[in-house]
Amino acid sequence: MMVSAQRILARCDALARCSETPGALTRRYLTPQMRAANDLVLAWMQEAGMTARIDAIGNVCGRYEAMGPDAPALLMGSHLDTVRDAGRYDGMLGVISAIECVAALHARGKRLPFAVEVLGFADEEGVRFGSTLIGSRAVAGTFKRETLDTVDAGGITLRDALRDYGLDSARVHEAARDRKAILAYVELHIEQGPVLESLHLPVGVVTAINGATRYQIEIEGMAGHSGTVPMHLRRDALAAAAECVLAIEGRASSEPDLVATVGKLEALPGAINVIPGKVRFTLDVRAPVDAQRQRAAQDMTDALSAICASRGVTLAMTVLHENRIAGCAPWLMQQLDAAVTREGIKVHRLPSGAGHDGMAMQALCDIGMLFVRCLRGISHNPAESVTPHDVEAGARVLLGFIENFQPCP
């Protein structure tokens, strides 16, 4: 039995129908739609020869046993939750491709010296409770119990949502794995960027998940009548913010692999005939090297401070989030390179600008990632698209990696 791109894609389509939004895809953590998706994945895992269960945080876990008992496991998988109005391959393609690889082993009656486990993480995106990587943090043993007190838009705590789902928040710690029983974590994922497409390559080997720093920024000037305050006497917060945004863009454009995004901006009071007296906006800075990101973030902070001082407005910057890079293990990259080469594909290594469950799993074990090309790099969007050719290439590479996997000495 070879891997089947058609079956993988059909299963991604089936999961996409487990949605809170008719005609679109939204599937949040601990919802009835998540339960429906989990039930499908559990059945597919069992069909592929695995024992399957839901763990204490709501992850779907399938295990394909080794030749002998109590063998350590190679972990694979991705997440099953989505952003709002999502595409159907982000996360899901990695889970289904891993199941397909195990099914190919099972069809040949092939057991390996190690167990293979596939994980469908319950919450990576953080849409419902605002805390990302809940499922993988629990597996890695880094879940913080205060997260149980976070609330969703309806005022429901994570603790109560777990109870309503049939899980016990007092047992969340049982999802954590023993690092001595784990060999590595490897994830197949769509690239979510345009690099592989630009190189005409179906797959790529990830070097690291970029670090990120996120800020909430507020600039305060003075609101005033748009017709009566002369231009040279204005303290226009929006004009200052505009200059700041261009300074951010200029700094981020000054060196390769560095990116910065102002993704949200609000001008107050927001009237057509009032000079904006206050502006709030966000800043997201990412890079594949922590020192590079930290230097750029400091330079941007300095530039924004100078702009605001020269314009007579005040600046307040609050760090919302800071994650160091999650580097992929060289020994896993080498084995993924070899699997790509065996399929007759040119090896290309690239960083991931997006966050993934590997950021949490690195606390448990070494991580590796394989990217699959996606159309125009579009993701977190209903236009997310992959081809059967690329899906098959990704699954074949992953299967070859599993069959030839050598644990780190």
GROMACS .gro file of C-alpha atoms in nm:
model
  409
    1MET     CA    1   0.000   0.000   0.000
    2MET     CA    2   0.134   0.339  -0.099
    3VAL     CA    3   0.021   0.666   0.052
    4SER     CA    4  -0.289   0.814  -0.111
    5ALA     CA    5  -0.309   1.189  -0.167
    6GLN     CA    6  -0.675   1.149  -0.261
    7ARG     CA    7  -0.756   0.990   0.075
    8ILE     CA    8  -0.560   1.256   0.264
    9LEU     CA    9  -0.742   1.535   0.082
   10ALA     CA   10  -1.081   1.369   0.125
   11ARG     CA   11  -1.021   1.344   0.497
   12CYS     CA   12  -0.919   1.709   0.516
   13ASP     CA   13  -1.247   1.788   0.340
   14ALA     CA   14  -1.437   1.577   0.595
   15LEU     CA   15  -1.273   1.762   0.884
   16ALA     CA   16  -1.356   2.095   0.720
   17ARG     CA   17  -1.725   2.005   0.747
   18CYS     CA   18  -1.687   1.998   1.128
   19SER     CA   19  -1.739   2.371   1.157
   20GLU     CA   20  -1.922   2.620   1.376
   21THR     CA   21  -1.984   2.842   1.074
   22PRO     CA   22  -2.206   2.719   0.787
   23GLY     CA   23  -2.024   2.757   0.457
   24ALA     CA   24  -1.693   2.839   0.625
   25LEU     CA   25  -1.448   2.672   0.862
   26THR     CA   26  -1.420   2.772   1.226
   27ARG     CA   27  -1.345   2.504   1.484
   28ARG     CA   28  -1.251   2.614   1.832
   29TYR     CA   29  -1.122   2.418   2.126
   30LEU     CA   30  -1.369   2.210   2.332
   31THR     CA   31  -1.671   2.273   2.109
   32PRO     CA   32  -1.915   2.016   1.967
   33GLN     CA   33  -1.748   2.066   1.630
   34MET     CA   34  -1.411   1.976   1.783
   35ARG     CA   35  -1.567   1.661   1.927
   36ALA     CA   36  -1.699   1.568   1.581
   37ALA     CA   37  -1.353   1.618   1.430
   38ASN     CA   38  -1.190   1.418   1.708
   39ASP     CA   39  -1.431   1.129   1.651
   40LEU     CA   40  -1.335   1.116   1.283
   41VAL     CA   41  -0.963   1.121   1.364
   42LEU     CA   42  -1.001   0.852   1.632
   43ALA     CA   43  -1.174   0.625   1.379
   44TRP     CA   44  -0.905   0.685   1.115
   45MET     CA   45  -0.631   0.611   1.367
   46GLN     CA   46  -0.796   0.282   1.463
   47GLU     CA   47  -0.843   0.191   1.096
   48ALA     CA   48  -0.469   0.253   1.049
   49GLY     CA   49  -0.384  -0.002   1.319
   50MET     CA   50  -0.337   0.231   1.613
   51THR     CA   51  -0.484   0.233   1.958
   52ALA     CA   52  -0.645   0.574   2.000
   53ARG     CA   53  -0.772   0.789   2.284
   54ILE     CA   54  -0.845   1.145   2.396
   55ASP     CA   55  -0.598   1.263   2.660
   56ALA     CA   56  -0.664   1.479   2.965
   57ILE     CA   57  -0.643   1.813   2.777
   58GLY     CA   58  -0.844   1.697   2.474
   59ASN     CA   59  -0.567   1.595   2.232
   60VAL     CA   60  -0.633   1.297   2.004
   61CYS     CA   61  -0.354   1.042   2.053
   62GLY     CA   62  -0.291   0.734   1.839
   63ARG     CA   63  -0.013   0.481   1.901
   64TYR     CA   64   0.129   0.223   1.661
   65GLU     CA   65   0.328  -0.021   1.868
   66ALA     CA   66   0.686  -0.124   1.805
   67MET     CA   67   0.826  -0.474   1.751
   68GLY     CA   68   0.857  -0.513   2.126
   69PRO     CA   69   0.675  -0.377   2.432
   70ASP     CA   70   0.741  -0.047   2.609
   71ALA     CA   71   0.948   0.098   2.325
   72PRO     CA   72   1.008   0.474   2.309
   73ALA     CA   73   0.802   0.666   2.055
   74LEU     CA   74   0.857   0.894   1.759
   75LEU     CA   75   0.585   1.159   1.784
   76MET     CA   76   0.422   1.316   1.481
   77GLY     CA   77   0.116   1.528   1.416
   78SER     CA   78  -0.016   1.883   1.424
   79HIS     CA   79  -0.328   2.067   1.543
   80LEU     CA   80  -0.698   2.017   1.474
   81ASP     CA   81  -0.834   2.355   1.586
   82THR     CA   82  -0.860   2.645   1.342
   83VAL     CA   83  -0.867   3.020   1.326
   84ARG     CA   84  -1.195   3.186   1.228
   85ASP     CA   85  -1.285   3.149   0.859
   86ALA     CA   86  -0.989   2.917   0.812
   87GLY     CA   87  -0.840   2.709   0.536
   88ARG     CA   88  -0.869   2.331   0.552
   89TYR     CA   89  -0.502   2.227   0.554
   90ASP     CA   90  -0.336   2.431   0.830
   91GLY     CA   91  -0.271   2.171   1.101
   92MET     CA   92  -0.504   1.909   0.960
   93LEU     CA   93  -0.277   1.809   0.672
   94GLY     CA   94  -0.004   1.715   0.919
   95VAL     CA   95  -0.231   1.497   1.131
   96ILE     CA   96  -0.390   1.316   0.836
   97SER     CA   97  -0.060   1.265   0.650
   98ALA     CA   98   0.093   1.108   0.962
   99ILE     CA   99  -0.205   0.872   0.995
  100GLU     CA  100  -0.168   0.782   0.628
  101CYS     CA  101   0.197   0.689   0.682
  102VAL     CA  102   0.108   0.463   0.975
  103ALA     CA  103  -0.166   0.302   0.763
  104ALA     CA  104   0.094   0.222   0.497
  105LEU     CA  105   0.313   0.050   0.759
  106HIS     CA  106   0.014  -0.139   0.901
  107ALA     CA  107  -0.098  -0.261   0.557
  108ARG     CA  108   0.242  -0.426   0.512
  109GLY     CA  109   0.243  -0.564   0.865
  110LYS     CA  110   0.559  -0.367   0.930
  111ARG     CA  111   0.663  -0.287   1.286
  112LEU     CA  112   0.962  -0.074   1.376
  113PRO     CA  113   1.211  -0.081   1.665
  114PHE     CA  114   1.024   0.220   1.807
  115ALA     CA  115   0.658   0.309   1.845
  116VAL     CA  116   0.498   0.576   1.629
  117GLU     CA  117   0.247   0.813   1.786
  118VAL     CA  118   0.027   1.061   1.602
  119LEU     CA  119  -0.105   1.361   1.796
  120GLY     CA  120  -0.395   1.581   1.692
  121PHE     CA  121  -0.342   1.878   1.923
  122ALA     CA  122  -0.659   2.025   2.067
  123ASP     CA  123  -0.566   2.394   2.068
  124GLU     CA  124  -0.273   2.554   1.890
  125GLU     CA  125  -0.433   2.871   1.757
  126GLY     CA  126  -0.563   3.006   2.089
  127VAL     CA  127  -0.882   3.145   1.932
  128ARG     CA  128  -1.123   3.055   2.212
  129PHE     CA  129  -0.925   3.129   2.529
  130GLY     CA  130  -0.647   3.351   2.396
  131SER     CA  131  -0.375   3.115   2.519
  132THR     CA  132  -0.193   2.944   2.232
  133LEU     CA  133  -0.042   2.594   2.223
  134ILE     CA  134  -0.262   2.459   2.502
  135GLY     CA  135  -0.256   2.101   2.373
  136SER     CA  136   0.115   2.079   2.306
  137ARG     CA  137   0.211   2.261   2.626
  138ALA     CA  138   0.017   2.000   2.822
  139VAL     CA  139   0.201   1.717   2.643
  140ALA     CA  140   0.536   1.888   2.699
  141GLY     CA  141   0.460   1.935   3.069
  142THR     CA  142   0.468   2.316   3.056
  143PHE     CA  143   0.096   2.388   3.084
  144LYS     CA  144   0.035   2.652   3.353
  145ARG     CA  145  -0.257   2.586   3.581
  146GLU     CA  146  -0.353   2.952   3.590
  147THR     CA  147  -0.453   2.908   3.225
  148LEU     CA  148  -0.755   2.718   3.357
  149ASP     CA  149  -0.893   3.051   3.481
  150THR     CA  150  -0.890   3.218   3.137
  151VAL     CA  151  -1.234   3.289   2.992
  152ASP     CA  152  -1.380   3.283   2.643
  153ALA     CA  153  -1.601   3.550   2.487
  154GLY     CA  154  -1.903   3.398   2.661
  155GLY     CA  155  -1.744   3.415   3.006
  156ILE     CA  156  -1.681   3.040   3.027
  157THR     CA  157  -1.354   2.944   3.196
  158LEU     CA  158  -1.126   2.682   3.047
  159ARG     CA  159  -1.181   2.482   3.366
  160ASP     CA  160  -1.558   2.476   3.309
  161ALA     CA  161  -1.521   2.410   2.937
  162LEU     CA  162  -1.311   2.102   3.014
  163ARG     CA  163  -1.577   1.980   3.256
  164ASP     CA  164  -1.856   2.035   3.003
  165TYR     CA  165  -1.651   1.841   2.748
  166GLY     CA  166  -1.623   1.548   2.988
  167LEU     CA  167  -1.267   1.613   3.101
  168ASP     CA  168  -1.136   1.681   3.451
  169SER     CA  169  -0.920   1.992   3.491
  170ALA     CA  170  -0.759   1.836   3.799
  171ARG     CA  171  -0.609   1.567   3.574
  172VAL     CA  172  -0.462   1.790   3.302
  173HIS     CA  173  -0.112   1.703   3.424
  174GLU     CA  174  -0.174   1.345   3.307
  175ALA     CA  175  -0.133   1.461   2.946
  176ALA     CA  176   0.238   1.528   3.009
  177ARG     CA  177   0.480   1.276   2.862
  178ASP     CA  178   0.794   1.126   3.008
  179ARG     CA  179   1.087   1.260   2.807
  180LYS     CA  180   1.269   0.926   2.845
  181ALA     CA  181   0.989   0.760   2.647
  182ILE     CA  182   1.004   1.008   2.356
  183LEU     CA  183   1.258   1.004   2.073
  184ALA     CA  184   1.158   1.319   1.883
  185TYR     CA  185   0.865   1.520   1.749
  186VAL     CA  186   0.831   1.574   1.374
  187GLU     CA  187   0.554   1.774   1.208
  188LEU     CA  188   0.444   1.802   0.846
  189HIS     CA  189   0.273   2.136   0.777
  190ILE     CA  190   0.184   2.360   0.486
  191GLU     CA  191   0.446   2.630   0.444
  192GLN     CA  192   0.207   2.925   0.490
  193GLY     CA  193   0.445   3.128   0.278
  194PRO     CA  194   0.553   3.162  -0.088
  195VAL     CA  195   0.915   3.044  -0.077
  196LEU     CA  196   0.870   2.683  -0.197
  197GLU     CA  197   0.637   2.796  -0.474
  198SER     CA  198   0.895   3.050  -0.591
  199LEU     CA  199   1.155   2.771  -0.604
  200HIS     CA  200   0.920   2.522  -0.778
  201LEU     CA  201   0.968   2.272  -0.495
  202PRO     CA  202   0.695   2.056  -0.339
  203VAL     CA  203   0.857   2.028   0.006
  204GLY     CA  204   1.120   2.192   0.223
  205VAL     CA  205   1.302   2.111   0.547
  206VAL     CA  206   1.251   2.363   0.827
  207THR     CA  207   1.553   2.498   1.014
  208ALA     CA  208   1.377   2.682   1.296
  209ILE     CA  209   1.048   2.833   1.402
  210ASN     CA  210   1.113   3.204   1.416
  211GLY     CA  211   1.108   3.391   1.741
  212ALA     CA  212   0.850   3.667   1.782
  213THR     CA  213   0.798   3.981   1.987
  214ARG     CA  214   0.457   4.147   1.994
  215TYR     CA  215   0.370   4.492   2.128
  216GLN     CA  216   0.060   4.691   2.205
  217ILE     CA  217   0.147   5.053   2.128
  218GLU     CA  218  -0.042   5.370   2.221
  219ILE     CA  219   0.035   5.720   2.099
  220GLU     CA  220  -0.145   6.010   2.265
  221GLY     CA  221  -0.158   6.360   2.122
  222MET     CA  222  -0.437   6.615   2.135
  223ALA     CA  223  -0.776   6.588   1.971
  224GLY     CA  224  -0.903   6.906   1.809
  225HIS     CA  225  -1.134   7.053   1.549
  226SER     CA  226  -1.021   6.962   1.199
  227GLY     CA  227  -1.107   7.306   1.065
  228THR     CA  228  -0.971   7.537   1.334
  229VAL     CA  229  -0.632   7.401   1.446
  230PRO     CA  230  -0.347   7.511   1.215
  231MET     CA  231  -0.124   7.232   1.086
  232HIS     CA  232   0.187   7.357   1.266
  233LEU     CA  233   0.007   7.358   1.603
  234ARG     CA  234  -0.134   7.009   1.584
  235ARG     CA  235  -0.036   6.709   1.795
  236ASP     CA  236  -0.191   6.456   1.560
  237ALA     CA  237  -0.154   6.104   1.701
  238LEU     CA  238  -0.243   5.939   1.372
  239ALA     CA  239   0.014   6.137   1.174
  240ALA     CA  240   0.275   6.030   1.430
  241ALA     CA  241   0.158   5.669   1.405
  242ALA     CA  242   0.182   5.682   1.026
  243GLU     CA  243   0.544   5.793   1.048
  244CYS     CA  244   0.608   5.517   1.303
  245VAL     CA  245   0.459   5.251   1.075
  246LEU     CA  246   0.685   5.361   0.789
  247ALA     CA  247   0.987   5.357   1.022
  248ILE     CA  248   0.898   5.001   1.124
  249GLU     CA  249   0.865   4.898   0.760
  250GLY     CA  250   1.200   5.056   0.675
  251ARG     CA  251   1.385   4.885   0.958
  252ALA     CA  252   1.233   4.545   0.880
  253SER     CA  253   1.325   4.584   0.511
  254SER     CA  254   1.688   4.655   0.594
  255GLU     CA  255   1.803   4.294   0.639
  256PRO     CA  256   1.706   3.948   0.512
  257ASP     CA  257   1.467   3.720   0.705
  258LEU     CA  258   1.351   3.999   0.939
  259VAL     CA  259   0.980   4.085   0.922
  260ALA     CA  260   0.761   4.330   1.113
  261THR     CA  261   0.389   4.387   1.086
  262VAL     CA  262   0.147   4.648   1.211
  263GLY     CA  263  -0.165   4.434   1.188
  264LYS     CA  264  -0.419   4.640   1.380
  265LEU     CA  265  -0.461   5.017   1.413
  266GLU     CA  266  -0.735   5.220   1.582
  267ALA     CA  267  -0.764   5.600   1.570
  268LEU     CA  268  -0.968   5.782   1.835
  269PRO     CA  269  -1.212   5.945   1.863
  270GLY     CA  270  -1.266   5.830   1.505
  271ALA     CA  271  -1.468   6.121   1.363
  272ILE     CA  272  -1.421   6.275   1.020
  273ASN     CA  273  -1.391   6.628   1.156
  274VAL     CA  274  -1.172   6.559   1.460
  275ILE     CA  275  -0.792   6.544   1.470
  276PRO     CA  276  -0.704   6.201   1.616
  277GLY     CA  277  -0.597   6.244   1.976
  278LYS     CA  278  -0.506   5.882   2.044
  279VAL     CA  279  -0.396   5.585   1.833
  280ARG     CA  280  -0.352   5.225   1.937
  281PHE     CA  281  -0.174   4.975   1.716
  282THR     CA  282   0.005   4.642   1.733
  283LEU     CA  283   0.353   4.544   1.625
  284ASP     CA  284   0.472   4.190   1.551
  285VAL     CA  285   0.849   4.143   1.495
  286ARG     CA  286   0.989   3.807   1.384
  287ALA     CA  287   1.327   3.667   1.281
  288PRO     CA  288   1.506   3.331   1.267
  289VAL     CA  289   1.780   3.454   1.504
  290ASP     CA  290   1.688   3.583   1.848
  291ALA     CA  291   1.966   3.842   1.858
  292GLN     CA  292   1.856   3.979   1.521
  293ARG     CA  293   1.495   4.012   1.639
  294GLN     CA  294   1.596   4.173   1.968
  295ARG     CA  295   1.821   4.428   1.794
  296ALA     CA  296   1.548   4.515   1.546
  297ALA     CA  297   1.285   4.548   1.818
  298GLN     CA  298   1.513   4.782   2.013
  299ASP     CA  299   1.587   4.988   1.702
  300MET     CA  300   1.216   5.019   1.631
  301THR     CA  301   1.149   5.123   1.990
  302ASP     CA  302   1.417   5.390   1.967
  303ALA     CA  303   1.286   5.516   1.633
  304LEU     CA  304   0.927   5.537   1.758
  305SER     CA  305   1.040   5.723   2.071
  306ALA     CA  306   1.229   5.979   1.861
  307ILE     CA  307   0.937   6.031   1.623
  308CYS     CA  308   0.690   6.084   1.904
  309ALA     CA  309   0.922   6.320   2.091
  310SER     CA  310   0.972   6.532   1.779
  311ARG     CA  311   0.595   6.553   1.726
  312GLY     CA  312   0.509   6.635   2.086
  313VAL     CA  313   0.306   6.323   2.147
  314THR     CA  314   0.351   6.051   2.411
  315LEU     CA  315   0.438   5.690   2.344
  316ALA     CA  316   0.357   5.380   2.552
  317MET     CA  317   0.472   5.033   2.442
  318THR     CA  318   0.371   4.711   2.619
  319VAL     CA  319   0.519   4.371   2.532
  320LEU     CA  320   0.231   4.130   2.481
  321HIS     CA  321   0.425   3.820   2.386
  322GLU     CA  322   0.786   3.710   2.341
  323ASN     CA  323   0.899   3.372   2.216
  324ARG     CA  324   1.253   3.265   2.142
  325ILE     CA  325   1.323   3.068   1.826
  326ALA     CA  326   1.258   2.697   1.835
  327GLY     CA  327   1.548   2.547   1.644
  328CYS     CA  328   1.500   2.220   1.462
  329ALA     CA  329   1.753   1.954   1.563
  330PRO     CA  330   2.036   1.914   1.308
  331TRP     CA  331   2.019   1.533   1.330
  332LEU     CA  332   1.649   1.540   1.240
  333MET     CA  333   1.707   1.790   0.958
  334GLN     CA  334   1.973   1.556   0.814
  335GLN     CA  335   1.734   1.261   0.817
  336LEU     CA  336   1.458   1.470   0.658
  337ASP     CA  337   1.708   1.588   0.394
  338ALA     CA  338   1.786   1.224   0.315
  339ALA     CA  339   1.415   1.138   0.288
  340VAL     CA  340   1.363   1.429   0.046
  341THR     CA  341   1.662   1.321  -0.163
  342ARG     CA  342   1.535   0.961  -0.186
  343GLU     CA  343   1.220   1.097  -0.352
  344GLY     CA  344   1.430   1.270  -0.617
  345ILE     CA  345   1.350   1.617  -0.482
  346LYS     CA  346   1.605   1.894  -0.439
  347VAL     CA  347   1.665   1.970  -0.072
  348HIS     CA  348   1.588   2.322   0.040
  349ARG     CA  349   1.604   2.438   0.400
  350LEU     CA  350   1.402   2.737   0.523
  351PRO     CA  351   1.283   2.892   0.848
  352SER     CA  352   0.919   2.908   0.955
  353GLY     CA  353   0.783   3.255   1.007
  354ALA     CA  354   0.466   3.114   1.163
  355GLY     CA  355   0.440   2.954   1.505
  356HIS     CA  356   0.377   2.581   1.547
  357ASP     CA  357   0.329   2.320   1.819
  358GLY     CA  358   0.700   2.245   1.799
  359MET     CA  359   0.759   2.567   1.993
  360ALA     CA  360   0.603   2.394   2.295
  361MET     CA  361   0.725   2.043   2.217
  362GLN     CA  362   1.088   2.156   2.223
  363ALA     CA  363   1.062   2.155   2.603
  364LEU     CA  364   1.005   1.777   2.582
  365CYS     CA  365   1.226   1.658   2.297
  366ASP     CA  366   1.410   1.752   1.979
  367ILE     CA  367   1.186   1.873   1.698
  368GLY     CA  368   1.185   1.862   1.318
  369MET     CA  369   0.949   1.998   1.052
  370LEU     CA  370   0.869   1.931   0.688
  371PHE     CA  371   0.691   2.198   0.485
  372VAL     CA  372   0.457   2.128   0.193
  373ARG     CA  373   0.412   2.393  -0.074
  374CYS     CA  374   0.081   2.584  -0.073
  375LEU     CA  375  -0.068   2.806  -0.341
  376ARG     CA  376   0.075   3.161  -0.328
  377GLY     CA  377   0.163   3.100   0.037
  378ILE     CA  378  -0.196   3.176   0.141
  379SER     CA  379  -0.300   3.046   0.483
  380HIS     CA  380  -0.548   3.130   0.761
  381ASN     CA  381  -0.782   3.194   0.470
  382PRO     CA  382  -1.048   2.989   0.286
  383ALA     CA  383  -0.829   3.021  -0.025
  384GLU     CA  384  -0.567   2.793   0.134
  385SER     CA  385  -0.482   2.534  -0.134
  386VAL     CA  386  -0.247   2.241  -0.199
  387THR     CA  387  -0.213   2.003  -0.494
  388PRO     CA  388  -0.245   1.623  -0.485
  389HIS     CA  389   0.109   1.604  -0.626
  390ASP     CA  390   0.254   1.802  -0.337
  391VAL     CA  391   0.044   1.622  -0.076
  392GLU     CA  392   0.170   1.287  -0.206
  393ALA     CA  393   0.528   1.413  -0.213
  394GLY     CA  394   0.502   1.529   0.149
  395ALA     CA  395   0.350   1.201   0.267
  396ARG     CA  396   0.606   0.991   0.078
  397VAL     CA  397   0.892   1.190   0.228
  398LEU     CA  398   0.740   1.154   0.576
  399LEU     CA  399   0.692   0.779   0.531
  400GLY     CA  400   1.050   0.740   0.408
  401PHE     CA  401   1.172   0.938   0.706
  402ILE     CA  402   0.981   0.712   0.946
  403GLU     CA  403   1.099   0.388   0.787
  404ASN     CA  404   1.463   0.499   0.795
  405PHE     CA  405   1.451   0.687   1.123
  406GLN     CA  406   1.752   0.647   1.350
  407PRO     CA  407   1.720   0.780   1.705
  408CYS     CA  408   1.979   1.033   1.814
  409PRO     CA  409   2.271   0.842   1.966
   0.00000   0.00000   0.00000
